[in-house]
Structures are given as C-alpha cells and as structure tokens.
mmCIF file of C-alpha atoms in Angstrom:
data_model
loop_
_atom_site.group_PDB
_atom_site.id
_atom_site.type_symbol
_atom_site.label_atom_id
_atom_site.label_comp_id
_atom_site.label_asym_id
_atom_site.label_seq_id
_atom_site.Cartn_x
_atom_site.Cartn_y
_atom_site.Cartn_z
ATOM 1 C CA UNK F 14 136.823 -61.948 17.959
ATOM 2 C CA UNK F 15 139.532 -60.719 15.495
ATOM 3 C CA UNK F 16 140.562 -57.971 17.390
ATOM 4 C CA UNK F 17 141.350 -60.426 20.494
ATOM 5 C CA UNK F 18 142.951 -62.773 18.823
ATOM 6 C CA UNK F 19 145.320 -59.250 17.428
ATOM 7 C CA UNK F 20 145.756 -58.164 20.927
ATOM 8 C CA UNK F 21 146.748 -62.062 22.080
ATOM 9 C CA UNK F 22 149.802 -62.324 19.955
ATOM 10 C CA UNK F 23 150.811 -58.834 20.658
ATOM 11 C CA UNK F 24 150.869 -59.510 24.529
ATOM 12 C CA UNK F 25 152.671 -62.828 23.426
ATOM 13 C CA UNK F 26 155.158 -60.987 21.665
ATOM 14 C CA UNK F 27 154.036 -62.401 18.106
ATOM 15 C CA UNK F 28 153.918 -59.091 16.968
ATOM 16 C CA UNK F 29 155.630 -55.680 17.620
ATOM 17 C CA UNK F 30 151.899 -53.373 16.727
ATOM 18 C CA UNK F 31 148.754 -53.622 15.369
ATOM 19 C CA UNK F 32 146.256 -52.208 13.085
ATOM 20 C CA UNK F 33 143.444 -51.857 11.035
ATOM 21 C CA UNK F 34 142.477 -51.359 7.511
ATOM 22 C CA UNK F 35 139.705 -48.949 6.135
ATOM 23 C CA UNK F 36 138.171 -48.056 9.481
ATOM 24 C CA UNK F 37 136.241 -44.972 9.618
ATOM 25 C CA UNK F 38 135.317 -42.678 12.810
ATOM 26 C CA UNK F 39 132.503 -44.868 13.969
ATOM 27 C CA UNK F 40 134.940 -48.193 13.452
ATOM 28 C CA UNK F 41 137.295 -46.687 15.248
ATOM 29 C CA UNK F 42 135.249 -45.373 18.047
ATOM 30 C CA UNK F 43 133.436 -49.297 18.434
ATOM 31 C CA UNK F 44 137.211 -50.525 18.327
ATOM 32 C CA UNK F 45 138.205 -48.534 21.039
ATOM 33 C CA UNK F 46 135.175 -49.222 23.714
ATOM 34 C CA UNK F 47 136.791 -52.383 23.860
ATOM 35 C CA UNK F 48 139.971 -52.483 22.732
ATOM 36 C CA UNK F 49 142.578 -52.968 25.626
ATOM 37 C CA UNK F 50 145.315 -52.409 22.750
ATOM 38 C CA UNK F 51 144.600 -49.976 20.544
ATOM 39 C CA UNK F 52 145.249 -50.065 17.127
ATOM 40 C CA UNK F 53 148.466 -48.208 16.002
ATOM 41 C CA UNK F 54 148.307 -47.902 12.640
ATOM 42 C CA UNK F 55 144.745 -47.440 10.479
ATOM 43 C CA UNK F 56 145.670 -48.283 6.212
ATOM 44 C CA UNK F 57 143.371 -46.294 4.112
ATOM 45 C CA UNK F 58 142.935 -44.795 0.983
ATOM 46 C CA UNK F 59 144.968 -41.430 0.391
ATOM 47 C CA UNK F 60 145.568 -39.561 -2.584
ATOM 48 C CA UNK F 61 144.880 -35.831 -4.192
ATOM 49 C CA UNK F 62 142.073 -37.912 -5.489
ATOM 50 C CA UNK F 63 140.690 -39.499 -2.630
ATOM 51 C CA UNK F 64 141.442 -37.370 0.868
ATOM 52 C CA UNK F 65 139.012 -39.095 3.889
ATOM 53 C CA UNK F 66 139.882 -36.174 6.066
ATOM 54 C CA UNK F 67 137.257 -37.162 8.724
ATOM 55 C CA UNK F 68 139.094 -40.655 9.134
ATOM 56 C CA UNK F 69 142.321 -38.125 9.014
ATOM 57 C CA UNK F 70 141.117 -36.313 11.768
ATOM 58 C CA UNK F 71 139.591 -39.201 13.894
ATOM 59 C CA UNK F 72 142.929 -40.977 13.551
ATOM 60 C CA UNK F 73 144.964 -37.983 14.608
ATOM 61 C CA UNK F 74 143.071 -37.574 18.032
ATOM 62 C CA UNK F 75 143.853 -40.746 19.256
ATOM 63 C CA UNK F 76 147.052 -41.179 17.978
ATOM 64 C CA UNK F 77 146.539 -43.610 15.423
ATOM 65 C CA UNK F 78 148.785 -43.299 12.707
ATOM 66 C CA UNK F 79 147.257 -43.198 9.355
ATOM 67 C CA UNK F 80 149.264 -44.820 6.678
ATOM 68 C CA UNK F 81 148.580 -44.562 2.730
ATOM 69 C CA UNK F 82 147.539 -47.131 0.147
ATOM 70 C CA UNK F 83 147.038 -46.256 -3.399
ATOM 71 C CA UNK F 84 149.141 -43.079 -2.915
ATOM 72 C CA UNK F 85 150.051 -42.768 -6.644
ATOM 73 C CA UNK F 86 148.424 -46.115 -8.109
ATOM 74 C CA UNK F 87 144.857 -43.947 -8.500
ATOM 75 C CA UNK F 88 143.691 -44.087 -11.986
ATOM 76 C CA UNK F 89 145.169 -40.939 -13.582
ATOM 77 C CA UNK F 90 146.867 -39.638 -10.985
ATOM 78 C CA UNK F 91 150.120 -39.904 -12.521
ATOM 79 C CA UNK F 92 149.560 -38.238 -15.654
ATOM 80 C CA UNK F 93 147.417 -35.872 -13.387
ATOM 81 C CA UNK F 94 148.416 -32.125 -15.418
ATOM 82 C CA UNK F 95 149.017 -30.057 -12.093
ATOM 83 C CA UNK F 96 150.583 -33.548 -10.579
ATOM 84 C CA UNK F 97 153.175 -33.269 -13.793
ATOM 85 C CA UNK F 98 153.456 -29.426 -14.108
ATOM 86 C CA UNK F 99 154.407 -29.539 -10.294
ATOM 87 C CA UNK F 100 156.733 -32.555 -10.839
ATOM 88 C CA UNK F 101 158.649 -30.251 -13.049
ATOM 89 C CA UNK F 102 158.865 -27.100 -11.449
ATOM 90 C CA UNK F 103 160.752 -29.124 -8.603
ATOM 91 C CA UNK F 104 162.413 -31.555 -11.065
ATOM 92 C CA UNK F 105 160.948 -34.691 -9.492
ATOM 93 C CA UNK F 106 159.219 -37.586 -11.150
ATOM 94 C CA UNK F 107 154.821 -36.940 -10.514
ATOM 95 C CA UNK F 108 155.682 -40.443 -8.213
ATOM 96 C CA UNK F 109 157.484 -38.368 -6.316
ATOM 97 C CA UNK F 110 155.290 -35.610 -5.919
ATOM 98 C CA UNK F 111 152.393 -37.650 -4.931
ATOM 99 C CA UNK F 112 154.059 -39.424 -2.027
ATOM 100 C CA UNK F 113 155.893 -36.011 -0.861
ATOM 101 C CA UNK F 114 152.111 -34.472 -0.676
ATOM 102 C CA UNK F 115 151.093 -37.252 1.470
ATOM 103 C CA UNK F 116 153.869 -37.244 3.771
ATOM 104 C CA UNK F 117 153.372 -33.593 4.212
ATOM 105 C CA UNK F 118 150.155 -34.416 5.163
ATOM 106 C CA UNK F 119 151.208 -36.359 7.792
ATOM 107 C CA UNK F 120 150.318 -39.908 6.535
ATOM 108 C CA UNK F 121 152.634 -42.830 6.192
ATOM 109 C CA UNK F 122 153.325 -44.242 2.487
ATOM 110 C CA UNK F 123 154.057 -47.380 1.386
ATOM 111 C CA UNK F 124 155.373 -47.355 -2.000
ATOM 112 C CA UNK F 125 155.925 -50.454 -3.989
ATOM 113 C CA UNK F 126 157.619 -51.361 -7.263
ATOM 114 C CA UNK F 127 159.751 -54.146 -8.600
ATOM 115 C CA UNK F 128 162.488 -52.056 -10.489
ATOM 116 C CA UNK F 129 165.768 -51.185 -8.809
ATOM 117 C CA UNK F 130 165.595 -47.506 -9.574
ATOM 118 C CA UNK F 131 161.493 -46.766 -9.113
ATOM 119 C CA UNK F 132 162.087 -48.428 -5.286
ATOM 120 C CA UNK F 133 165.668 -45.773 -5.154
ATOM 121 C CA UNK F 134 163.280 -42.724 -6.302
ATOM 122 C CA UNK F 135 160.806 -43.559 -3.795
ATOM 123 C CA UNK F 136 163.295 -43.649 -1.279
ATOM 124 C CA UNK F 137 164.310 -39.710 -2.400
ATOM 125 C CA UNK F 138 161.497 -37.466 -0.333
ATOM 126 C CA UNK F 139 162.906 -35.788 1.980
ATOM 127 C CA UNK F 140 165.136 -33.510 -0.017
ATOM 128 C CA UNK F 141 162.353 -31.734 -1.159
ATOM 129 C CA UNK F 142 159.308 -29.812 -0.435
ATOM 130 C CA UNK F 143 155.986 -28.949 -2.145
ATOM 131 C CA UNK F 144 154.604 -25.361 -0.974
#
C-alpha cells in the first residue's frame, strides 16, 4: 500500500520523515496497527475557525506533530473583528496574530506568500505573545 511504499524510501534514505494529511483519531489508530514507521507529522486544518481538537489530542499522545494548513487563508479570518482589534492592541498585522495563536497552540504553521515583506512578517512570531 501507500503507507509501505512511505516507509520503503524512508528506510532507503529517500526521505528524512513522513506523514499524513487530514487523518483523524480512527486514521491514525488503523495507521498505527501496522505502521512499522509511524507517521511524524499529521497536516490538517487549523484556525480560530476550524479547531479539530480531538485530532489535536490524538496527535499529541503519540507524538505526532500536528502541523497547520489554512492558518490565516479561512474565509474571513483576516478581517475577523477580535482577529484585528487583537492585531492592534499588540501592533501586529491579524496574519500575524493568527499564526502566533496557532503556534501557541502547539501546532506547526506553514505560511506562504509570494511578496518579500508578507514571507519577512511571517517570519516575526516569536517576539510576541497573545494572552
């Protein structure tokens, strides 16, 4: 299956880790019957808007790292009012804010843009901190 051929080039040394995308509790407990690797990083969903805190949960106890898609691309979420009032009170852009929320959560973001200065603000988290 899939998974095999996954765990093949990662003995192989094709590939440093491997993963999964959208797997919730019951994927992730079929994975791991049989897995002989097991996955290292599950890609999900994760915003204010959309917070899968089962699949959160399930990833956390076996140490499965749960990294973020759509982290401040959910329609609205930008323009979000508490997103924006809280982007101001710590003078940050609401891009910001939203992937600072999910790393305080604990999940891994992958933010993406084409301009210089969007991928430079994404880069500036850790300087800050929401309460």
């Amino acid at each position: 299956g899939t998974w095999q051929a996954l765990e093949k080039a990662y003995e192989e040394g094709r590939c440093r880790h491997i993963g999964v995308s959208n797997y919730l509790p019951a994927h992730i407990e079929e994975l791991l019957d049989y897995a002989v690797v097991p996955p290292v990083v599950n890609q999900i969903e994760y915003h204010p808007y959309y917070v899968d805190s089962d699949t959160l949960k399930a990833c956390r106890k076996y140490g499965i790292v749960v990294q973020a898609y759509g982290s401040i691309n959910a329609d609205g979420l930008l323009q979000d009012p508490v997103v924006t009032a809280i982007a101001a009170q710590v003078g940050r852009s609401p891009g910001q804010v939203l992937l600072r929320w999910a790393l305080q959560e604990g999940v891994m973001v992958l933010p993406k843009s084409s301009r210089n200065e969007r991928i430079l603000e994404n880069a500036r988290l850790s300087d800050f901190g929401l309460s």
